[in-house]
Amino acid sequence: MIAALTGRLDSRGEDWAVVDVGGVGYLVFCSISTLERLAPVGDTVRLEIETHVREDHIKLYGFADATEREWFRLLTTVQGVGARVALAILTVLNPAELTQAIAATDKSAVSRANGVGAKLAARIVAELKDKVGALSISIAGQESDGGNGAEAPVSVNEDAISALTNLGYGRTEAFGAVARAGSILGDDTPLDELILAGLRELSQ
């Protein structure tokens, strides 16, 4: 099982690269974002590899880093998401953006990928939201302690996100802005202040 390749970049195409390792050329399928991060043809490159073995073929999928590979693995656990669709998603959303989109339940962001319709995007968000335990961005106050009024911060955050999306911002953008604003201002910030702080975050 191949886990990584380091060698000379022999050639590249729209969704693939050939890496020459000791005179053997390995065809590796990659997202566009990974291909854009590779060194020029002729230079040494390193790719994290996911090997898919089937009865009729062996295919290598390459990633610029381990985080992208882990997201590829996670995406392909969702019914209807094969390797090609997973690469398409990672082409339009890098791992950080994908984490934020799923945390924000932003189906429209996921559906920007080729081959991902509204139903599949909804399934991806629904199935992966609980699996992504270590989100890099979370709404301030979203985790409650079970006491009285514990859900109030979540409601205020969601109202602030809704207000920003009504102003024309994408849900993922609004989610991130409210998360950052909430982490600075605290859990008890009034809605109007949270919206204004979110706008300031978006304008930066």
CSV table of C-alpha atoms in Angstrom, one decimal:
chain,number,residue,atom,x,y,z
A,1,MET,CA,0.0,0.0,0.0
A,2,ILE,CA,1.5,3.3,-1.1
A,3,ALA,CA,1.1,6.1,1.6
A,4,ALA,CA,3.3,8.8,0.1
A,5,LEU,CA,5.4,9.6,-2.9
A,6,THR,CA,8.5,11.8,-3.3
A,7,GLY,CA,10.0,12.2,-6.7
A,8,ARG,CA,10.4,14.4,-9.7
A,9,LEU,CA,7.3,15.8,-11.2
A,10,ASP,CA,7.3,14.4,-14.8
A,11,SER,CA,4.1,15.9,-16.1
A,12,ARG,CA,0.6,17.1,-15.0
A,13,GLY,CA,-2.8,17.5,-16.4
A,14,GLU,CA,-6.2,18.8,-15.5
A,15,ASP,CA,-6.7,16.4,-12.6
A,16,TRP,CA,-3.6,14.3,-12.5
A,17,ALA,CA,0.2,14.3,-12.1
A,18,VAL,CA,2.9,11.8,-13.0
A,19,VAL,CA,5.6,11.5,-10.3
A,20,ASP,CA,8.9,9.8,-11.3
A,21,VAL,CA,10.3,7.9,-8.4
A,22,GLY,CA,13.5,6.1,-9.3
A,23,GLY,CA,12.6,5.8,-13.0
A,24,VAL,CA,9.0,4.6,-12.4
A,25,GLY,CA,6.2,7.0,-13.2
A,26,TYR,CA,3.2,7.0,-10.9
A,27,LEU,CA,0.0,8.4,-12.2
A,28,VAL,CA,-1.7,10.2,-9.3
A,29,PHE,CA,-5.2,11.9,-9.4
A,30,CYS,CA,-5.3,15.2,-7.5
A,31,SER,CA,-7.6,18.1,-6.8
A,32,ILE,CA,-6.9,21.3,-8.7
A,33,SER,CA,-5.9,23.0,-5.4
A,34,THR,CA,-3.2,20.3,-4.8
A,35,LEU,CA,-2.0,20.6,-8.4
A,36,GLU,CA,-1.6,24.3,-8.1
A,37,ARG,CA,0.6,23.9,-5.0
A,38,LEU,CA,3.0,21.5,-6.7
A,39,ALA,CA,6.5,22.7,-7.8
A,40,PRO,CA,7.1,23.1,-11.5
A,41,VAL,CA,7.6,20.1,-13.8
A,42,GLY,CA,11.1,18.7,-13.3
A,43,ASP,CA,11.3,19.7,-9.6
A,44,THR,CA,11.0,17.4,-6.7
A,45,VAL,CA,7.5,17.0,-5.2
A,46,ARG,CA,5.9,15.1,-2.3
A,47,LEU,CA,2.3,13.9,-2.2
A,48,GLU,CA,0.4,12.1,0.5
A,49,ILE,CA,-1.3,9.2,-1.1
A,50,GLU,CA,-4.6,7.3,-0.8
A,51,THR,CA,-4.4,4.0,-2.6
A,52,HIS,CA,-7.7,2.5,-4.0
A,53,VAL,CA,-7.5,-1.1,-5.0
A,54,ARG,CA,-10.4,-2.6,-7.0
A,55,GLU,CA,-10.8,-5.8,-8.9
A,56,ASP,CA,-10.1,-4.1,-12.2
A,57,HIS,CA,-7.7,-1.3,-11.3
A,58,ILE,CA,-5.4,0.3,-8.7
A,59,LYS,CA,-5.6,4.1,-8.5
A,60,LEU,CA,-3.6,6.6,-6.6
A,61,TYR,CA,-5.0,9.8,-5.2
A,62,GLY,CA,-2.6,12.5,-4.1
A,63,PHE,CA,-2.9,15.4,-1.7
A,64,ALA,CA,-0.7,18.3,-0.7
A,65,ASP,CA,-1.0,17.5,3.0
A,66,ALA,CA,-2.4,14.9,5.4
A,67,THR,CA,-5.3,17.1,6.3
A,68,GLU,CA,-6.6,17.1,2.7
A,69,ARG,CA,-6.2,13.3,2.6
A,70,GLU,CA,-8.2,12.9,5.8
A,71,TRP,CA,-11.0,15.0,4.4
A,72,PHE,CA,-10.9,12.9,1.2
A,73,ARG,CA,-11.3,9.7,3.4
A,74,LEU,CA,-14.1,11.3,5.4
A,75,LEU,CA,-16.0,12.5,2.3
A,76,THR,CA,-15.9,9.1,0.7
A,77,THR,CA,-17.6,7.6,3.7
A,78,VAL,CA,-20.8,9.4,2.6
A,79,GLN,CA,-23.1,7.3,0.3
A,80,GLY,CA,-22.9,8.7,-3.2
A,81,VAL,CA,-19.5,10.4,-2.8
A,82,GLY,CA,-16.9,8.5,-4.8
A,83,ALA,CA,-13.2,9.5,-5.2
A,84,ARG,CA,-13.9,11.8,-8.2
A,85,VAL,CA,-16.7,13.7,-6.3
A,86,ALA,CA,-14.5,14.0,-3.2
A,87,LEU,CA,-11.7,15.5,-5.3
A,88,ALA,CA,-14.2,17.9,-6.9
A,89,ILE,CA,-15.3,19.1,-3.5
A,90,LEU,CA,-11.7,19.6,-2.4
A,91,THR,CA,-11.1,21.6,-5.6
A,92,VAL,CA,-13.7,24.2,-4.6
A,93,LEU,CA,-13.2,24.1,-0.8
A,94,ASN,CA,-9.9,23.7,0.9
A,95,PRO,CA,-10.0,21.7,4.2
A,96,ALA,CA,-10.5,24.8,6.4
A,97,GLU,CA,-13.3,26.1,4.2
A,98,LEU,CA,-14.9,22.7,4.1
A,99,THR,CA,-14.8,22.4,7.9
A,100,GLN,CA,-16.4,25.8,8.2
A,101,ALA,CA,-19.0,25.0,5.6
A,102,ILE,CA,-20.1,21.8,7.3
A,103,ALA,CA,-20.1,23.5,10.7
A,104,ALA,CA,-22.3,26.2,9.3
A,105,THR,CA,-24.5,23.6,7.5
A,106,ASP,CA,-23.9,25.6,4.3
A,107,LYS,CA,-25.2,23.1,1.7
A,108,SER,CA,-24.9,25.7,-1.1
A,109,ALA,CA,-21.1,26.0,-0.6
A,110,VAL,CA,-20.7,22.2,-0.9
A,111,SER,CA,-23.0,22.0,-3.9
A,112,ARG,CA,-20.6,24.3,-5.9
A,113,ALA,CA,-18.5,21.2,-6.6
A,114,ASN,CA,-19.1,19.4,-9.9
A,115,GLY,CA,-21.3,16.4,-9.5
A,116,VAL,CA,-22.8,17.5,-6.2
A,117,GLY,CA,-26.5,18.4,-6.3
A,118,ALA,CA,-28.6,19.8,-3.5
A,119,LYS,CA,-29.6,16.4,-2.1
A,120,LEU,CA,-26.1,15.1,-2.0
A,121,ALA,CA,-24.8,18.3,-0.5
A,122,ALA,CA,-27.5,18.0,2.2
A,123,ARG,CA,-26.5,14.4,2.9
A,124,ILE,CA,-22.8,15.3,3.1
A,125,VAL,CA,-23.5,18.1,5.6
A,126,ALA,CA,-25.8,16.0,7.7
A,127,GLU,CA,-23.6,12.9,7.9
A,128,LEU,CA,-20.3,14.7,8.5
A,129,LYS,CA,-21.3,17.4,10.9
A,130,ASP,CA,-21.3,14.9,13.8
A,131,LYS,CA,-18.1,13.2,12.6
A,132,VAL,CA,-16.1,16.4,12.6
A,133,GLY,CA,-15.3,16.7,16.3
A,134,ALA,CA,-12.3,19.1,16.2
A,135,LEU,CA,-13.7,21.9,14.2
A,136,SER,CA,-11.3,24.8,13.8
A,137,ILE,CA,-14.1,27.3,14.0
A,138,SER,CA,-17.2,27.0,16.3
A,139,ILE,CA,-19.9,29.5,17.3
A,140,ALA,CA,-19.1,31.0,20.6
A,141,GLY,CA,-21.3,29.6,23.3
A,142,GLN,CA,-22.6,26.7,21.1
A,143,GLU,CA,-21.6,24.1,23.7
A,144,SER,CA,-24.0,24.5,26.7
A,145,ASP,CA,-23.7,23.1,30.2
A,146,GLY,CA,-27.3,22.1,30.4
A,147,GLY,CA,-28.4,24.9,32.7
A,148,ASN,CA,-31.4,27.2,32.3
A,149,GLY,CA,-31.1,29.5,29.3
A,150,ALA,CA,-28.2,27.5,28.0
A,151,GLU,CA,-29.5,27.6,24.4
A,152,ALA,CA,-29.8,31.4,24.3
A,153,PRO,CA,-26.3,32.1,22.9
A,154,VAL,CA,-26.9,29.6,20.1
A,155,SER,CA,-30.2,31.4,19.3
A,156,VAL,CA,-28.5,34.8,19.3
A,157,ASN,CA,-25.6,33.5,17.1
A,158,GLU,CA,-28.0,31.9,14.6
A,159,ASP,CA,-30.0,35.2,14.5
A,160,ALA,CA,-26.9,37.1,13.8
A,161,ILE,CA,-25.9,34.7,11.0
A,162,SER,CA,-29.3,35.0,9.5
A,163,ALA,CA,-29.1,38.8,9.6
A,164,LEU,CA,-25.8,38.7,7.8
A,165,THR,CA,-27.0,36.3,5.1
A,166,ASN,CA,-30.0,38.5,4.6
A,167,LEU,CA,-27.5,41.3,3.8
A,168,GLY,CA,-26.1,39.2,1.0
A,169,TYR,CA,-23.2,37.4,2.7
A,170,GLY,CA,-22.7,33.6,2.2
A,171,ARG,CA,-23.7,31.4,5.2
A,172,THR,CA,-20.2,30.1,5.6
A,173,GLU,CA,-18.7,33.7,5.6
A,174,ALA,CA,-21.4,34.8,8.1
A,175,PHE,CA,-20.8,31.8,10.3
A,176,GLY,CA,-17.1,32.5,10.5
A,177,ALA,CA,-17.6,36.2,11.2
A,178,VAL,CA,-20.1,35.6,14.0
A,179,ALA,CA,-17.8,32.9,15.5
A,180,ARG,CA,-14.8,35.3,15.6
A,181,ALA,CA,-16.9,38.2,16.9
A,182,GLY,CA,-18.5,36.0,19.6
A,183,SER,CA,-15.1,34.7,20.8
A,184,ILE,CA,-14.0,38.3,21.3
A,185,LEU,CA,-17.1,39.8,22.8
A,186,GLY,CA,-18.3,36.8,24.9
A,187,ASP,CA,-21.4,34.7,25.2
A,188,ASP,CA,-23.8,37.4,26.5
A,189,THR,CA,-23.3,39.9,23.7
A,190,PRO,CA,-26.6,41.5,22.5
A,191,LEU,CA,-27.8,40.6,19.0
A,192,ASP,CA,-27.3,44.1,17.5
A,193,GLU,CA,-23.7,44.3,18.8
A,194,LEU,CA,-23.0,40.8,17.5
A,195,ILE,CA,-24.3,41.8,14.1
A,196,LEU,CA,-22.2,44.9,14.0
A,197,ALA,CA,-19.1,43.1,15.1
A,198,GLY,CA,-19.8,40.4,12.5
A,199,LEU,CA,-19.9,43.1,9.8
A,200,ARG,CA,-16.6,44.5,11.0
A,201,GLU,CA,-15.1,41.1,10.7
A,202,LEU,CA,-16.4,40.7,7.2
A,203,SER,CA,-15.1,44.1,6.1
A,204,GLN,CA,-11.5,43.3,7.1
